[in-house]
GROMACS .gro file of C-alpha atoms in nm:
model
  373
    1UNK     CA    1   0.000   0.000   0.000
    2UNK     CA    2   0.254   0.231   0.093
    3UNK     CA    3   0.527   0.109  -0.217
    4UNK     CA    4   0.174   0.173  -0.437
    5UNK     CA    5   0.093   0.505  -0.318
    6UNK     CA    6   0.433   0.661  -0.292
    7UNK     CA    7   0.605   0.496  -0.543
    8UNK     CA    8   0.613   0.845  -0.747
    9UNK     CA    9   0.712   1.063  -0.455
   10UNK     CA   10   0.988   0.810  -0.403
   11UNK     CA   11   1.117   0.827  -0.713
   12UNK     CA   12   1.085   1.204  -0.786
   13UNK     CA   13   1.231   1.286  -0.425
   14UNK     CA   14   1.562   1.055  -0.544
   15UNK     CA   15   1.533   1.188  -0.916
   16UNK     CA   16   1.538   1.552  -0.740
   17UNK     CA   17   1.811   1.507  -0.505
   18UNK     CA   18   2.079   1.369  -0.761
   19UNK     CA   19   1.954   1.668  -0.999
   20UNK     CA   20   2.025   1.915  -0.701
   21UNK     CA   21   2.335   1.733  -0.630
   22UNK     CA   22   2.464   1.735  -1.018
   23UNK     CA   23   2.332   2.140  -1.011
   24UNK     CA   24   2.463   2.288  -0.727
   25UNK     CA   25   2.724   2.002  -0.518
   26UNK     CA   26   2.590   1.883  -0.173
   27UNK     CA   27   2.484   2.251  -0.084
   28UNK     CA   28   2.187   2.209  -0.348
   29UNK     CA   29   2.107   1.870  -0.236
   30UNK     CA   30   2.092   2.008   0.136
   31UNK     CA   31   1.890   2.319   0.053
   32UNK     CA   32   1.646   2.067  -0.156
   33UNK     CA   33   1.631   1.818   0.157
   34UNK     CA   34   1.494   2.195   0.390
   35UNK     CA   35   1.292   2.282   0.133
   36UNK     CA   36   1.120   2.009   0.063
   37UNK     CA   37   1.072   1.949   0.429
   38UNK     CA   38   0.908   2.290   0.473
   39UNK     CA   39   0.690   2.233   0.172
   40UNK     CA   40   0.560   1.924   0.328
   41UNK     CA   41   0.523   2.090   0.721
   42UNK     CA   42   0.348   2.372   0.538
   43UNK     CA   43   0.041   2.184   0.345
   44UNK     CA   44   0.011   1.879   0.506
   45UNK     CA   45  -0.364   2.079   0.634
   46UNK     CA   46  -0.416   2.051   0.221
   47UNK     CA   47  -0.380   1.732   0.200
   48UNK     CA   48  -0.689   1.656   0.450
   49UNK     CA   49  -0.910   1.878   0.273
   50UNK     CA   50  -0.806   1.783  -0.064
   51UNK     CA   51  -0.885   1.443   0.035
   52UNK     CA   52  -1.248   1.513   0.127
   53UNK     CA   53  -1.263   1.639  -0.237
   54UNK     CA   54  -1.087   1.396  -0.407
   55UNK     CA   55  -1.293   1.152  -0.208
   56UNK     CA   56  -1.634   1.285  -0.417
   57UNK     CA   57  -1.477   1.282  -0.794
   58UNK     CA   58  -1.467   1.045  -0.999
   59UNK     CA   59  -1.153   0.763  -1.085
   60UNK     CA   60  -1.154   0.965  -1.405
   61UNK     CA   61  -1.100   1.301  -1.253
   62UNK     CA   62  -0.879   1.129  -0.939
   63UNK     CA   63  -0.668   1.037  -1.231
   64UNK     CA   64  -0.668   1.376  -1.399
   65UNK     CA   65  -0.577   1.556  -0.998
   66UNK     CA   66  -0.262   1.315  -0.996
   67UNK     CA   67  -0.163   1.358  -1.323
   68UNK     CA   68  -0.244   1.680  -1.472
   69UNK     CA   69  -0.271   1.840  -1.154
   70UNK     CA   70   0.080   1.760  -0.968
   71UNK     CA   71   0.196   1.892  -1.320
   72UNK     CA   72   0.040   2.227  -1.282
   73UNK     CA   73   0.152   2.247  -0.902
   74UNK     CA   74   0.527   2.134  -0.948
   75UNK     CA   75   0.613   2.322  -1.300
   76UNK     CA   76   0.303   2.570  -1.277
   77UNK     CA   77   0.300   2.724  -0.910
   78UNK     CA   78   0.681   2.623  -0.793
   79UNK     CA   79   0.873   2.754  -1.076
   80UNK     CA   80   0.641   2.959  -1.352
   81UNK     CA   81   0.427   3.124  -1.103
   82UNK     CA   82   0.725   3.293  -0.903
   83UNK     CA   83   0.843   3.443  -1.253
   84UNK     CA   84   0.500   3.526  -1.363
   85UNK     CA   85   0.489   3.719  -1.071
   86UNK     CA   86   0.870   3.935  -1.109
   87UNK     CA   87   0.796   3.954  -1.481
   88UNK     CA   88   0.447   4.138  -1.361
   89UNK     CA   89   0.618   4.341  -1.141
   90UNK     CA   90   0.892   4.439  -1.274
   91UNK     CA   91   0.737   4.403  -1.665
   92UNK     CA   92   0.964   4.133  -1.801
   93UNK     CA   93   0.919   3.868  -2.020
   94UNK     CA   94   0.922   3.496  -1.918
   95UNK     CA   95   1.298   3.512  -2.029
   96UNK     CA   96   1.424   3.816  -1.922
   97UNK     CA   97   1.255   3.747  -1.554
   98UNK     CA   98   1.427   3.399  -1.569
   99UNK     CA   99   1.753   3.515  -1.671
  100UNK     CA  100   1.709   3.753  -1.374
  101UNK     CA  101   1.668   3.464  -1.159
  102UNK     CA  102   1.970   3.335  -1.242
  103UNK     CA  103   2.196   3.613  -1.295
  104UNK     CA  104   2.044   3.866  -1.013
  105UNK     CA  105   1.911   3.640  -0.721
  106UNK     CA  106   1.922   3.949  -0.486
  107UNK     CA  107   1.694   4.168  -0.712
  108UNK     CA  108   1.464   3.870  -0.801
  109UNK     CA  109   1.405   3.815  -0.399
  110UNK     CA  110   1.318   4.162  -0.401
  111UNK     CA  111   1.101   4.164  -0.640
  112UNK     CA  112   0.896   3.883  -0.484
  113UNK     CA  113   0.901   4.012  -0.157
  114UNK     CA  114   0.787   4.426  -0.297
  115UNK     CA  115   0.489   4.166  -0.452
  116UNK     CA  116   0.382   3.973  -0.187
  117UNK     CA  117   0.120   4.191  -0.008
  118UNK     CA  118  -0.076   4.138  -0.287
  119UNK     CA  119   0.005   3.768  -0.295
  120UNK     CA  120  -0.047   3.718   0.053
  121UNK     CA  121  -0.430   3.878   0.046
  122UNK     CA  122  -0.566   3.715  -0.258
  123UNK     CA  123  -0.422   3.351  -0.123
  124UNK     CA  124  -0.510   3.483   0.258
  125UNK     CA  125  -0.878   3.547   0.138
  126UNK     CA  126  -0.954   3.246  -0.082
  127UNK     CA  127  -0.879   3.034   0.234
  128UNK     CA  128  -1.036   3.251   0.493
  129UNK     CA  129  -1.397   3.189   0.316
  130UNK     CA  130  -1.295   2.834   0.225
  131UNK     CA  131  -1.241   2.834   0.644
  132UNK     CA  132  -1.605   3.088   0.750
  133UNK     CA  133  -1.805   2.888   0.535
  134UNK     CA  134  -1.666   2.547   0.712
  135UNK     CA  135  -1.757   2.676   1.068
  136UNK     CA  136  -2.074   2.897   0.983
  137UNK     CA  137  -2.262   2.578   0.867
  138UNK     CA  138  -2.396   2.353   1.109
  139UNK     CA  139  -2.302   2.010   1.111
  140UNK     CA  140  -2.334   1.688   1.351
  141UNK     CA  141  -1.979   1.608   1.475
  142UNK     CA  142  -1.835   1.894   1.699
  143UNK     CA  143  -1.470   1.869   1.739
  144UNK     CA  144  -1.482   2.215   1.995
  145UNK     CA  145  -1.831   2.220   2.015
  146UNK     CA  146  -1.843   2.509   2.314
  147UNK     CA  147  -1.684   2.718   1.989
  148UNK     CA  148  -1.842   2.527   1.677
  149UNK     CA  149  -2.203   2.580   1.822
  150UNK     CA  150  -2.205   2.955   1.842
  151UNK     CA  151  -2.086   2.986   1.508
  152UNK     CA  152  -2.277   2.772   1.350
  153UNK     CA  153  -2.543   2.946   1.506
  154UNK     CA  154  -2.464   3.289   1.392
  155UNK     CA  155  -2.362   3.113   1.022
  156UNK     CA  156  -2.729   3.156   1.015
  157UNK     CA  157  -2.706   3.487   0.905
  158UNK     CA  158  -2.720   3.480   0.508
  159UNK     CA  159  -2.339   3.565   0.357
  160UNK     CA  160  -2.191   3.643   0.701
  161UNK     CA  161  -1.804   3.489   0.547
  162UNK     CA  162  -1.828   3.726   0.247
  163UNK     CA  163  -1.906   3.985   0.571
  164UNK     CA  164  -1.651   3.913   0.805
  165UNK     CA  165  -1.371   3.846   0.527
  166UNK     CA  166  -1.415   4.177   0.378
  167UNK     CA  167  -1.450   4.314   0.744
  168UNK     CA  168  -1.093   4.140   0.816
  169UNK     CA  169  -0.909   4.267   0.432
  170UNK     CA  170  -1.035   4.630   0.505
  171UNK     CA  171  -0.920   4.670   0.837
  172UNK     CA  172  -0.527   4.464   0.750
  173UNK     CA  173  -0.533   4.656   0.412
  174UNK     CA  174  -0.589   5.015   0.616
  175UNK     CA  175  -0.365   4.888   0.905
  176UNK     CA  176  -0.060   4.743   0.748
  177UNK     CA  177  -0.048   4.812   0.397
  178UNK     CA  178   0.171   5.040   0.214
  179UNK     CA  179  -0.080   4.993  -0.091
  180UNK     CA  180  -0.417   4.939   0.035
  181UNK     CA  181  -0.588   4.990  -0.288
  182UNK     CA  182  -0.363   4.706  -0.450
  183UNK     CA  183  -0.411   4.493  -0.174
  184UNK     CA  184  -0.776   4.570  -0.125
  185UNK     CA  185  -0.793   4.474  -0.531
  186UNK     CA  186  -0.627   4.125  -0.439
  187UNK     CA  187  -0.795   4.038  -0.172
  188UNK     CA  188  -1.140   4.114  -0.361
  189UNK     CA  189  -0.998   3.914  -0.597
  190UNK     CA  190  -0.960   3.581  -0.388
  191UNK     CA  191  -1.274   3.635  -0.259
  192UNK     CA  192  -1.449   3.652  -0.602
  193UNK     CA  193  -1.234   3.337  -0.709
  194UNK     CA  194  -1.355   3.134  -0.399
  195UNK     CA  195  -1.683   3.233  -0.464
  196UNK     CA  196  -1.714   3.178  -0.844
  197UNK     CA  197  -1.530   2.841  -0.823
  198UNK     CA  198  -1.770   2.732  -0.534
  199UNK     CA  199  -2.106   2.844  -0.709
  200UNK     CA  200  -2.001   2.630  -1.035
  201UNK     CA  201  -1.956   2.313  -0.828
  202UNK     CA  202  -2.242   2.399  -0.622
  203UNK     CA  203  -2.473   2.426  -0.977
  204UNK     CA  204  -2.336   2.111  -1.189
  205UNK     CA  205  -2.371   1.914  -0.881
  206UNK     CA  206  -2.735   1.968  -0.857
  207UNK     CA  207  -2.731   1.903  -1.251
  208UNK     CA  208  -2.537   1.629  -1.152
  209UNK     CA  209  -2.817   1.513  -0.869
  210UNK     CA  210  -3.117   1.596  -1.051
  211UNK     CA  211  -2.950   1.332  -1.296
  212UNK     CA  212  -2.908   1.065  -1.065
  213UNK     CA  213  -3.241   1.128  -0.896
  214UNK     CA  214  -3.372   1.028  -1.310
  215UNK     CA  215  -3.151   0.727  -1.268
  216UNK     CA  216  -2.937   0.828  -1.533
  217UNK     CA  217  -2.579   0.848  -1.408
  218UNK     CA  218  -2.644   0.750  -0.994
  219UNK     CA  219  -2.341   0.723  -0.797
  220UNK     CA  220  -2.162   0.486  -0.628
  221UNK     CA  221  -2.231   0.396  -0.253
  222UNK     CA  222  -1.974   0.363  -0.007
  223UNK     CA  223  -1.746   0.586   0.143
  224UNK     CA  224  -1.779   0.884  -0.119
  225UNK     CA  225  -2.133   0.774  -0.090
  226UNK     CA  226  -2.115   0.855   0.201
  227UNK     CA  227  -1.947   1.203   0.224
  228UNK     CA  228  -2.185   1.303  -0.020
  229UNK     CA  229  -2.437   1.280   0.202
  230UNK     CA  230  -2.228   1.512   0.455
  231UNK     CA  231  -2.286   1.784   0.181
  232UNK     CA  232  -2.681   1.841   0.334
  233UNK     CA  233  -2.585   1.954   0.664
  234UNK     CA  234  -2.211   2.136   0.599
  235UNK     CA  235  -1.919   2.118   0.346
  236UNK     CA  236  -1.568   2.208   0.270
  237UNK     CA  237  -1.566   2.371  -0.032
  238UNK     CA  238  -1.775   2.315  -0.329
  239UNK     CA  239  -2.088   2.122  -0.268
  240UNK     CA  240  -2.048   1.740  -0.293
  241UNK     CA  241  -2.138   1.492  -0.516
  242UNK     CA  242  -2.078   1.139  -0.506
  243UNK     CA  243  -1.839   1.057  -0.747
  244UNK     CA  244  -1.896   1.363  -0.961
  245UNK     CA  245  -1.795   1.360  -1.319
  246UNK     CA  246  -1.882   1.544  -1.616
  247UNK     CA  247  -1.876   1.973  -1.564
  248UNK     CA  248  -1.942   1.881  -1.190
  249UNK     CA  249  -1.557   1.684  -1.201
  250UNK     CA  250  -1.447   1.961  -1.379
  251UNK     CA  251  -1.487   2.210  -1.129
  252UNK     CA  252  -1.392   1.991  -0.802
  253UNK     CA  253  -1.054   1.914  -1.010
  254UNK     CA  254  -1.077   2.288  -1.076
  255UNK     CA  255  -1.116   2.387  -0.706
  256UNK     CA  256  -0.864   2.173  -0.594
  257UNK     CA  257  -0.635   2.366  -0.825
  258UNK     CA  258  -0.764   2.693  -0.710
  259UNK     CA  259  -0.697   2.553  -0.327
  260UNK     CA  260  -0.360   2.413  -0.400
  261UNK     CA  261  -0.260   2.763  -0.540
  262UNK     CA  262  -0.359   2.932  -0.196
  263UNK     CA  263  -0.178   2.690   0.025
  264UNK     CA  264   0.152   2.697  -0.211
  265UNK     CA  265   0.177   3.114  -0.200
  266UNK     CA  266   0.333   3.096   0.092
  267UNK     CA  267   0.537   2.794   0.087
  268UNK     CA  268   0.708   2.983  -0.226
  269UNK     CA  269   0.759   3.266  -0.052
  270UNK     CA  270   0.887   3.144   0.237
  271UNK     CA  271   1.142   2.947   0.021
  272UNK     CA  272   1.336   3.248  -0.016
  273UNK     CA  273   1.455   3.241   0.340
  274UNK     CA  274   1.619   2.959   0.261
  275UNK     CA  275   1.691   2.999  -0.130
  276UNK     CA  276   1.651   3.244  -0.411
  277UNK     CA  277   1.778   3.009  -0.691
  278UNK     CA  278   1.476   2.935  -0.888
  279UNK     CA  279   1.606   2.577  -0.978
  280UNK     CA  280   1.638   2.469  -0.625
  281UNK     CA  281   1.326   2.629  -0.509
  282UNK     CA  282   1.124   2.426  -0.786
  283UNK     CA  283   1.310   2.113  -0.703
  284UNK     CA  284   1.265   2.149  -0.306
  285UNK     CA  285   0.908   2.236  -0.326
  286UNK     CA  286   0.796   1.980  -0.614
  287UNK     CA  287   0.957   1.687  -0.435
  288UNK     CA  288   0.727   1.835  -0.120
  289UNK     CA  289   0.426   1.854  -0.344
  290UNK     CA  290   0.457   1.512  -0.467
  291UNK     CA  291   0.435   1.390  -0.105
  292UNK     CA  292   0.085   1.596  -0.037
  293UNK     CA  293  -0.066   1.438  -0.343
  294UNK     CA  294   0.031   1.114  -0.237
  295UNK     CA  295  -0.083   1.169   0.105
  296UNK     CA  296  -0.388   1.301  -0.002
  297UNK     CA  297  -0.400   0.944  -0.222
  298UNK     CA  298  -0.354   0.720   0.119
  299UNK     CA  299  -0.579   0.939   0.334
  300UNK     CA  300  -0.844   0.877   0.021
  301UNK     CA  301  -0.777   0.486  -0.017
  302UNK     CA  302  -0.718   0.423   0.372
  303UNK     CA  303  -1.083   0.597   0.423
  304UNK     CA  304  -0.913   0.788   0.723
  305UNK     CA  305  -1.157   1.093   0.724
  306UNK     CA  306  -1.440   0.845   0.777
  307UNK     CA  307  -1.245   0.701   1.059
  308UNK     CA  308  -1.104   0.964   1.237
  309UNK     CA  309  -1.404   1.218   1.190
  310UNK     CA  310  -1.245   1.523   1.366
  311UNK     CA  311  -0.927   1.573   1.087
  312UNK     CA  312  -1.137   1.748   0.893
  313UNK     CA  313  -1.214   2.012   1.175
  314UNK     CA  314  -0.866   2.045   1.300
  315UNK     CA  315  -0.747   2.094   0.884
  316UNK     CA  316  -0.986   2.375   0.876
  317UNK     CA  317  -0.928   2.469   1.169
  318UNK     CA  318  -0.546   2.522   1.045
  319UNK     CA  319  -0.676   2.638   0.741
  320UNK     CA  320  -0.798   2.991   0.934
  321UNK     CA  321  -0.465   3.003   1.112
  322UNK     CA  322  -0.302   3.039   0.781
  323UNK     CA  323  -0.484   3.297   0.576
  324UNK     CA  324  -0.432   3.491   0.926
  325UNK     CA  325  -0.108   3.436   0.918
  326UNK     CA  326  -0.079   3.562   0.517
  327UNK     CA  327  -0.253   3.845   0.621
  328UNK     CA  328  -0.061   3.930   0.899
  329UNK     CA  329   0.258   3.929   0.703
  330UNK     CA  330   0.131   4.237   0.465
  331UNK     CA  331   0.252   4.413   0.720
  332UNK     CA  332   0.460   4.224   0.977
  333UNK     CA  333   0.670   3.919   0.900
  334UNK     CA  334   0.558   3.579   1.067
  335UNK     CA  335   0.824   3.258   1.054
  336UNK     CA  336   0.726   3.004   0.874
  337UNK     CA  337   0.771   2.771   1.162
  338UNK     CA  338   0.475   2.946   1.374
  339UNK     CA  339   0.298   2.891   1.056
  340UNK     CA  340   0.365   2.540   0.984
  341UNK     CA  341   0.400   2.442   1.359
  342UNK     CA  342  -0.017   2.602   1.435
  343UNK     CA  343  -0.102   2.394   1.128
  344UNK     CA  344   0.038   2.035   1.252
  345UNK     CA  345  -0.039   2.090   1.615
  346UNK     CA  346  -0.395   2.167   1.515
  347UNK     CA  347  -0.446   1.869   1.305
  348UNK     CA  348  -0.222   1.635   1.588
  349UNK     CA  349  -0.455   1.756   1.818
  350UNK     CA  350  -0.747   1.673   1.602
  351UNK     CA  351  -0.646   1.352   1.532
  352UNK     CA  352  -0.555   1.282   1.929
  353UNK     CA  353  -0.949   1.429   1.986
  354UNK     CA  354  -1.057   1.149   1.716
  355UNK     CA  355  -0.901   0.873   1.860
  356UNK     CA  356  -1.048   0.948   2.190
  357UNK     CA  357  -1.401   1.022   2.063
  358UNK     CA  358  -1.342   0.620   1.898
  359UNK     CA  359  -1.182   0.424   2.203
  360UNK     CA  360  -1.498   0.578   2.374
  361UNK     CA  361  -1.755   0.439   2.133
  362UNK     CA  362  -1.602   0.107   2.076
  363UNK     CA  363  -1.630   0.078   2.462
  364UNK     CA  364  -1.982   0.190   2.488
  365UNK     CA  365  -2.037  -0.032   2.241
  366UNK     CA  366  -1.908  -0.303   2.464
  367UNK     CA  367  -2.135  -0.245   2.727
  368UNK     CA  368  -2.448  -0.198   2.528
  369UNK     CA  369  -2.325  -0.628   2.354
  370UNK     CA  370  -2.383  -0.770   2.710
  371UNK     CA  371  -2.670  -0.636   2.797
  372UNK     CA  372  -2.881  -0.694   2.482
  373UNK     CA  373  -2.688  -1.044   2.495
   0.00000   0.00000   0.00000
C-alpha cells in the first residue's frame, strides 16, 4: 500500500536530489532536503481537505488531480508562477525574468518580496472563506463544540463569510499596507475566485443530482457515498457529489487547483529564506508537493476521514490560522515555523481528539453487547 501510493514521490524525491546534487554540489542537495521538508510541514492541512474532495470525484477526474494536476503544481506554481509574478512586477518577459533569476538572485528576492502583499491577500482570502463557510454551517460532529455551536449558530445569518472576510481585508489593508488599494484589489480578488469556483460546483452538482435522482448516471455507494451525504448539513468547499464527473468533475478538479494555489503562496515565498535560486526552489518544493498528493492518495484509499471524523475540523481549523497568518505578514513578517507548527499541532490535536471520541464508542459499544446479549 505504501510502495503503491508513494512509489512516485519516491522516485521524484531521489530523481530531485541527484539533480540538485549534479546542479549545485551537496549545498543544493541540502537546501532541496529543507525545502522540501518545509513544503511538506506547510500543506500537510491541504492534503486533508483535498482528500475530502478527491474523495467525491470520480476515478476519471482522481486520475486527472494526480496527473495533470501535480503537473500544474510542481512546473506551474513552484517555478512559472514565481516568474510570472517578477515579470508582472517588474514588466519582463518569461525570459528576461528567468535570466534575472539566475543572474540577479538578490533583485529577483526583491522583487517577490515588494509583490507579496498582494500575494499574501488574494491567497489569505480564498482560504479565509474556504475556512467561515466550514464553521458557519452547522453540522453533527463537533470537534470544539463550546466554539463550533455559536458559530454555526450565527452562520445563520445569510453571507456572514463574504461579511466578516471583507470586514478582516479592510481593516489589514488600512492597518498594514503600504498599498491598500492594491491589496484591497487582491484580496477582492480571492474572494471573487472562492466564490465563483464554489457556485459552479455547487450548480453542476445539482445538474449532476437531478440526474441521478432520473436514474441516469447515480453514484456509487460507499465511502464517497457517504461524504456526499455530509454535503446536506455542511461542506468544505464546493458542494459534494458522489463521485462527480462530467462539468461537476471539472470544477472539483478545478477547485482543488484553485486551493492548492492558496496553500503553495506561501510555501514559495517562504522558500526564499532559505533559497533564491529558482532551480532549487522548484526542485525542493515539487519533491514536497509530490508527497501531499500522495498523502492526499492514502488518506483517500485508507478511508481515514471516515475514521477519524475530527481531521477534517482540525485541517480547517489550520486552514484559518493560515490565511491569518498571510494576512498578517502584509505588514509584519511571521516565521514560517509558527505557521507550519499552528497547522500540525492543530491537526495532531485533532487527530488525538478522534481517537479518543473512537476508544470511547467502541467501549460503549461493549457495554451496550452484554446487555442486549
Amino acid at each position: 500500500m505504501l510502495a503503491r501510493t508513494f512509489g512516485w514521490s519516491f522516485a521524484v524525491t531521489a530523481l530531485g536530489l541527484l539533480i540538485a546534487l549534479l546542479y549545485d554540489g551537496a549545498t543544493g542537495l541540502a537546501l532541496v532536503a529543507v525545502l522540501a521538508v518545509l513544503e511538506i510541514s506547510l500543506s500537510f492541512d491541504n492534503a486533508v481537505v483535498n482528500a475530502k474532495v478527491l474523495d467525491r470525484m470520480s476515478p476519471f477526474w482522481q486520475k486527472i488531480f494526480l496527473t495533470v494536476g501535480i503537473a500544474i503544481a510542481v512546473f506551474g506554481m513552484r517555478l512559472v508562477f514565481p516568474l510570472l509574478i517578477v515579470g508582472i512586477t517588474a514588466k519582463l518577459n518569461p525570459y528576461e525574468a528567468f535570466d534575472l533569476a539566475i543572474n540577479d538572485s538578490h533583485r529577483y528576492h526583491e522583487l517577490m518580496t515588494d509583490a507579496y502583499p498582494m500575494i499574501a491577500a488574494f491567497g489569505g482570502m480564498f482560504l479565509m472563506m474556504l475556512f467561515l463557510d466550514f464553521v458557519f454551517e452547522e453540522r453533527a460532529d463537533k470537534w470544539l463544540p463550546w466554539l463550533e455551536k455559536p458559530l454555526a449558530r450565527i452562520g445563520k445569518l445569510d453571507q456572514l463569510s463574504v461579511v466578516v472576510a471583507g470586514g478582516a481585508l479592510a481593516f489589514v489593508a488600512g492597518l498594514y499596507a503600504e498599498d491598500p488599494g492594491d491589496v484591497m484589489i487582491a484580496g477582492v480578488l480571492g474572494m471573487v475566485t472562492y466564490i465563483l469556483v464554489n457556485g459552479l460546483g455547487e450548480l453542476f452538482s445539482e445538474a449532476g443530482g437531478d440526474e441521478d435522482e432520473d436514474g441516469e448516471d447515480a453514484g456509487e455507494e460507499g465511502p464517497a457515498g457517504v461524504a456526499a451525504g455530509e454535503g446536506a448539513s455542511g461542506r468544505s468547499g464546493p458542494s459534494s457529489l458522489a463521485l462527480a464527473t462530467g462539468k461537476a468533475g471539472f470544477f472539483l478538479f478545478l477547485y482543488l487547483e484553485v486551493l492548492d494555489a492558496s496553500f503553495s503562496f506561501d510555501g514559495v515565498i517562504g522558500a526564499f529564506a532559505i533559497s533564491t535560486d529558482p532551480i532549487i526552489i522548484a526542485l525542493g518544493l515539487g519533491i514536497g508537493a509530490m508527497y501531499i498528493r500522495s498523502l492526499t492518495v492514502f488518506l483517500v484509499r485508507k478511508g481515514t476521514l471516515h475514521e477519524y471524523v475530527y481531521l477534517e475540523h482540525g485541517a480547517h481549523w489550520a486552514i484559518g490560522a493560515l490565511a491569518v497568518c498571510m494576512l498578517v505578514s502584509i505588514g509584519h513578517h511571521v516565521p514560517e515555523w509558527i505557521t507550519g507548527g499552528l497547522g500540525a499541532g492543530l491537526i495532531i490535536a485533532a487527530f488525538v481528539s478522534s481517537v479518543v471520541r473512537n476508544r470511547g464508542d467502541d467501549q460503549d459499544a461493549e457495554c451496550i453487547s452484554p446487555s442486549l446479549a
